mmCIF file of C-alpha atoms and ligand atoms in Angstrom:
data_model
loop_
_atom_site.group_PDB
_atom_site.id
_atom_site.type_symbol
_atom_site.label_atom_id
_atom_site.label_comp_id
_atom_site.label_asym_id
_atom_site.label_seq_id
_atom_site.Cartn_x
_atom_site.Cartn_y
_atom_site.Cartn_z
ATOM 1 C CA MET A 1005 16.227 2.555 -9.243
ATOM 2 C CA ILE A 1006 13.254 3.222 -6.698
ATOM 3 C CA ARG A 1007 10.952 6.793 -7.231
ATOM 4 C CA ILE A 1008 10.019 8.583 -4.534
ATOM 5 C CA LEU A 1009 7.350 11.385 -4.625
ATOM 6 C CA PHE A 1010 6.491 13.623 -1.652
ATOM 7 C CA VAL A 1011 2.972 15.286 -1.533
ATOM 8 C CA CYS A 1012 0.945 17.723 0.813
ATOM 9 C CA LEU A 1013 -1.227 20.656 -0.179
ATOM 10 C CA GLY A 1014 0.490 23.283 -1.293
ATOM 11 C CA ASN A 1015 3.703 22.046 -2.289
ATOM 12 C CA ILE A 1016 5.899 25.521 -0.790
ATOM 13 C CA CYS A 1017 6.394 23.904 2.915
ATOM 14 C CA ARG A 1018 6.489 20.303 3.740
ATOM 15 C CA SER A 1019 6.936 18.122 0.829
ATOM 16 C CA PRO A 1020 9.887 20.715 -0.461
ATOM 17 C CA THR A 1021 11.541 20.463 2.540
ATOM 18 C CA ALA A 1022 10.902 16.414 2.744
ATOM 19 C CA GLU A 1023 12.319 16.206 -0.658
ATOM 20 C CA GLY A 1024 14.974 18.756 -0.042
ATOM 21 C CA VAL A 1025 16.142 16.513 3.639
ATOM 22 C CA PHE A 1026 15.347 13.484 2.431
ATOM 23 C CA ARG A 1027 17.673 14.129 -0.642
ATOM 24 C CA HIS A 1028 20.483 15.630 1.929
ATOM 25 C CA ARG A 1029 20.368 12.410 4.063
ATOM 26 C CA ALA A 1030 20.215 10.083 1.141
ATOM 27 C CA ILE A 1031 23.171 11.495 -0.388
ATOM 28 C CA GLU A 1032 25.013 11.812 3.050
ATOM 29 C CA ALA A 1033 24.579 7.913 3.154
ATOM 30 C CA GLY A 1034 26.054 7.159 -0.171
ATOM 31 C CA LEU A 1035 23.107 7.207 -2.214
ATOM 32 C CA ARG A 1036 23.167 8.093 -5.937
ATOM 33 C CA ASP A 1037 20.325 10.654 -6.838
ATOM 34 C CA SER A 1038 19.408 11.561 -10.358
ATOM 35 C CA TYR A 1039 17.250 9.859 -13.619
ATOM 36 C CA ILE A 1040 20.429 7.447 -13.359
ATOM 37 C CA GLY A 1041 21.651 7.214 -9.306
ATOM 38 C CA ASP A 1042 19.956 4.478 -7.228
ATOM 39 C CA ILE A 1043 17.146 6.667 -6.240
ATOM 40 C CA PHE A 1044 14.615 9.826 -7.958
ATOM 41 C CA ILE A 1045 12.855 11.943 -5.456
ATOM 42 C CA ASP A 1046 10.363 15.067 -6.407
ATOM 43 C CA SER A 1047 7.561 16.803 -4.699
ATOM 44 C CA ALA A 1048 4.386 17.418 -5.743
ATOM 45 C CA GLY A 1049 0.936 19.545 -4.140
ATOM 46 C CA THR A 1050 -2.407 18.094 -4.241
ATOM 47 C CA GLY A 1051 -3.659 22.125 -4.385
ATOM 48 C CA ALA A 1052 -2.880 24.276 -7.452
ATOM 49 C CA TYR A 1053 -2.698 27.254 -5.556
ATOM 50 C CA HIS A 1054 0.782 27.706 -5.765
ATOM 51 C CA ILE A 1055 2.254 26.633 -9.281
ATOM 52 C CA GLY A 1056 5.257 27.776 -10.351
ATOM 53 C CA GLU A 1057 6.326 29.282 -6.710
ATOM 54 C CA LYS A 1058 9.433 28.437 -4.679
ATOM 55 C CA PRO A 1059 9.305 26.731 -1.217
ATOM 56 C CA ASP A 1060 7.682 28.870 0.973
ATOM 57 C CA ARG A 1061 10.398 31.456 2.564
ATOM 58 C CA ARG A 1062 10.084 30.173 6.316
ATOM 59 C CA SER A 1063 10.670 26.696 4.499
ATOM 60 C CA ARG A 1064 13.694 27.952 2.731
ATOM 61 C CA SER A 1065 15.135 29.843 6.131
ATOM 62 C CA ALA A 1066 14.589 26.970 8.082
ATOM 63 C CA ALA A 1067 15.775 24.700 5.645
ATOM 64 C CA ALA A 1068 18.673 27.080 4.852
ATOM 65 C CA SER A 1069 19.705 27.378 8.464
ATOM 66 C CA GLN A 1070 20.235 23.344 8.454
ATOM 67 C CA GLY A 1071 22.740 23.777 5.733
ATOM 68 C CA ILE A 1072 19.728 22.371 3.438
ATOM 69 C CA ASP A 1073 18.957 24.369 -0.004
ATOM 70 C CA LEU A 1074 15.583 24.666 -1.685
ATOM 71 C CA GLU A 1075 16.172 27.760 -3.791
ATOM 72 C CA SER A 1076 16.172 25.223 -7.574
ATOM 73 C CA LEU A 1077 12.298 23.638 -6.139
ATOM 74 C CA ARG A 1078 9.456 24.563 -7.968
ATOM 75 C CA ALA A 1079 5.642 24.017 -6.777
ATOM 76 C CA ARG A 1080 3.549 21.540 -8.953
ATOM 77 C CA LYS A 1081 0.421 19.399 -8.792
ATOM 78 C CA LEU A 1082 -0.043 15.969 -8.293
ATOM 79 C CA THR A 1083 -0.838 14.510 -11.694
ATOM 80 C CA LEU A 1084 -2.463 10.818 -12.357
ATOM 81 C CA GLN A 1085 0.892 9.969 -14.299
ATOM 82 C CA ASP A 1086 2.714 10.207 -10.897
ATOM 83 C CA PHE A 1087 0.579 7.325 -9.195
ATOM 84 C CA SER A 1088 2.490 5.381 -12.269
ATOM 85 C CA ASP A 1089 5.964 6.618 -12.667
ATOM 86 C CA PHE A 1090 6.707 6.646 -8.560
ATOM 87 C CA ASP A 1091 7.235 3.893 -6.309
ATOM 88 C CA TYR A 1092 6.390 5.300 -2.890
ATOM 89 C CA ILE A 1093 4.163 8.517 -3.437
ATOM 90 C CA LEU A 1094 4.394 10.092 0.567
ATOM 91 C CA ALA A 1095 1.497 12.175 2.280
ATOM 92 C CA MET A 1096 2.026 14.587 5.138
ATOM 93 C CA ASP A 1097 -0.943 14.568 6.470
ATOM 94 C CA ARG A 1098 -3.989 12.336 6.810
ATOM 95 C CA GLU A 1099 -6.055 14.768 4.782
ATOM 96 C CA ASN A 1100 -3.159 14.480 1.804
ATOM 97 C CA MET A 1101 -3.758 10.721 1.509
ATOM 98 C CA LYS A 1102 -7.275 11.030 1.269
ATOM 99 C CA ASN A 1103 -7.263 13.340 -1.387
ATOM 100 C CA MET A 1104 -4.247 10.754 -2.709
ATOM 101 C CA LYS A 1105 -6.634 7.724 -2.170
ATOM 102 C CA ASN A 1106 -9.504 9.219 -4.571
ATOM 103 C CA LEU A 1107 -7.350 9.948 -7.622
ATOM 104 C CA CYS A 1108 -4.908 6.770 -7.315
ATOM 105 C CA PRO A 1109 -6.236 4.425 -9.716
ATOM 106 C CA ALA A 1110 -6.653 0.543 -7.294
ATOM 107 C CA ARG A 1111 -3.494 -1.398 -8.752
ATOM 108 C CA HIS A 1112 -1.293 1.993 -7.411
ATOM 109 C CA HIS A 1113 -2.522 1.924 -3.576
ATOM 110 C CA LYS A 1114 0.122 -0.188 -2.523
ATOM 111 C CA LYS A 1115 2.392 2.965 -3.589
ATOM 112 C CA LEU A 1116 0.244 5.338 -0.685
ATOM 113 C CA HIS A 1117 1.839 5.563 2.888
ATOM 114 C CA LEU A 1118 1.962 8.282 5.401
ATOM 115 C CA PHE A 1119 5.708 9.703 5.601
ATOM 116 C CA MET A 1120 5.138 9.593 9.866
ATOM 117 C CA ASP A 1121 4.417 5.587 9.250
ATOM 118 C CA PHE A 1122 8.162 5.585 8.707
ATOM 119 C CA ALA A 1123 9.396 8.277 11.559
ATOM 120 C CA GLN A 1124 11.859 7.069 14.344
ATOM 121 C CA ASN A 1125 11.875 8.981 17.766
ATOM 122 C CA CYS A 1126 8.754 11.151 17.212
ATOM 123 C CA PRO A 1127 6.321 9.237 19.679
ATOM 124 C CA GLY A 1128 2.777 10.805 19.245
ATOM 125 C CA ILE A 1129 3.747 12.718 16.077
ATOM 126 C CA THR A 1130 1.358 10.951 13.483
ATOM 127 C CA GLU A 1131 0.820 13.492 10.686
ATOM 128 C CA VAL A 1132 3.690 16.150 9.507
ATOM 129 C CA PRO A 1133 1.334 19.499 10.801
ATOM 130 C CA ASP A 1134 0.218 22.293 8.607
ATOM 131 C CA PRO A 1135 2.497 24.723 9.346
ATOM 132 C CA TYR A 1136 0.845 28.054 6.435
ATOM 133 C CA GLN A 1137 -0.508 29.861 9.149
ATOM 134 C CA GLU A 1138 1.764 29.380 11.729
ATOM 135 C CA ASP A 1139 4.931 31.365 12.712
ATOM 136 C CA GLN A 1140 9.146 30.965 11.590
ATOM 137 C CA GLU A 1141 8.963 28.616 14.865
ATOM 138 C CA ALA A 1142 6.485 26.102 14.143
ATOM 139 C CA PHE A 1143 8.134 25.980 11.052
ATOM 140 C CA GLU A 1144 11.805 24.791 12.492
ATOM 141 C CA ARG A 1145 9.821 22.186 14.328
ATOM 142 C CA VAL A 1146 8.089 20.918 11.334
ATOM 143 C CA PHE A 1147 11.146 20.628 9.798
ATOM 144 C CA ASN A 1148 12.887 18.722 12.281
ATOM 145 C CA ILE A 1149 9.487 16.756 12.257
ATOM 146 C CA ILE A 1150 10.681 16.172 9.050
ATOM 147 C CA ASP A 1151 13.968 14.693 9.206
ATOM 148 C CA ARG A 1152 12.755 12.437 12.213
ATOM 149 C CA ALA A 1153 10.822 11.124 9.360
ATOM 150 C CA ALA A 1154 13.008 11.307 6.343
ATOM 151 C CA ILE A 1155 16.131 9.139 9.060
ATOM 152 C CA GLY A 1156 13.573 6.230 9.140
ATOM 153 C CA PHE A 1157 12.390 5.652 5.656
ATOM 154 C CA LEU A 1158 16.181 6.468 4.644
ATOM 155 C CA ASP A 1159 16.382 2.934 6.580
ATOM 156 C CA HIS A 1160 13.541 1.813 5.144
ATOM 157 C CA ILE A 1161 14.583 2.780 1.306
ATOM 158 C CA LYS A 1162 18.771 1.362 2.350
ATOM 159 C CA GLN A 1163 17.081 -2.327 2.887
ATOM 160 C CA ASN A 1164 15.032 -1.970 0.091
ATOM 161 C CA ILE A 1165 17.900 -1.144 -2.093
ATOM 162 C CA SER A 1166 20.348 -4.043 -0.417
ATOM 163 C CA SER A 1167 17.639 -6.939 -0.876
ATOM 164 C CA GLN A 1168 17.382 -5.861 -4.366
ATOM 165 C CA ASN A 1169 21.283 -5.809 -4.961
ATOM 166 C CA ALA A 1170 21.459 -9.319 -2.908
HETATM 167 P P1 4NP B 776 2.398 23.133 2.400
HETATM 168 O O1 4NP B 776 1.641 23.931 3.251
HETATM 169 O O2 4NP B 776 0.973 22.219 2.238
HETATM 170 O O3 4NP B 776 3.157 22.390 3.786
HETATM 171 O O4 4NP B 776 2.613 23.352 1.472
HETATM 172 C C1 4NP B 776 0.196 24.818 2.589
HETATM 173 C C2 4NP B 776 0.807 26.048 1.525
HETATM 174 C C3 4NP B 776 0.150 26.583 1.316
HETATM 175 C C4 4NP B 776 -1.346 26.484 1.796
HETATM 176 C C5 4NP B 776 -1.825 25.487 2.577
HETATM 177 C C6 4NP B 776 -0.835 24.856 3.448
HETATM 178 N N1 4NP B 776 -2.556 27.488 1.626
HETATM 179 O O5 4NP B 776 -3.787 27.518 1.607
HETATM 180 O O6 4NP B 776 -2.106 28.335 0.222
#
């Protein structure tokens, strides 16, 4: 099993969207998502402002229009335990990456990645921009950026799983 954690600041816009989109793409590709499946997927925020909240209404709306349901997700804060529990910890932007690096024990640093490093067909976009102060259109753009990265990351994970099974 590969355990994957998506991280942003509030855990109400970008990382829950990434969690929902990646789960959708992975299931579509035939992977099993659960404690007993091929992958386990979660998300968290480096900040504590929105703990317990649903994803932002604008993220839920952008995802719902593409057939992805984020209603059951609730925001939580990144913990020290997460660095032991997960295999891939994916930051939405460089600020999240910096905050994660500051918290993460050195032996787990190789688990930390910038999500957009896996994106395909997204030239020049190296971070998932924070849409919180923006309008609905920005949330739709962020959804599409996340989907590009999710497709690329899924390719990476599929290769990883087939090499494990070889
Ligand atoms: P996220 O967006 O990090 O993508 O969840 C934000 C959500 C809330 C805040 C900032 C960014 N905030 O400042 O409350």
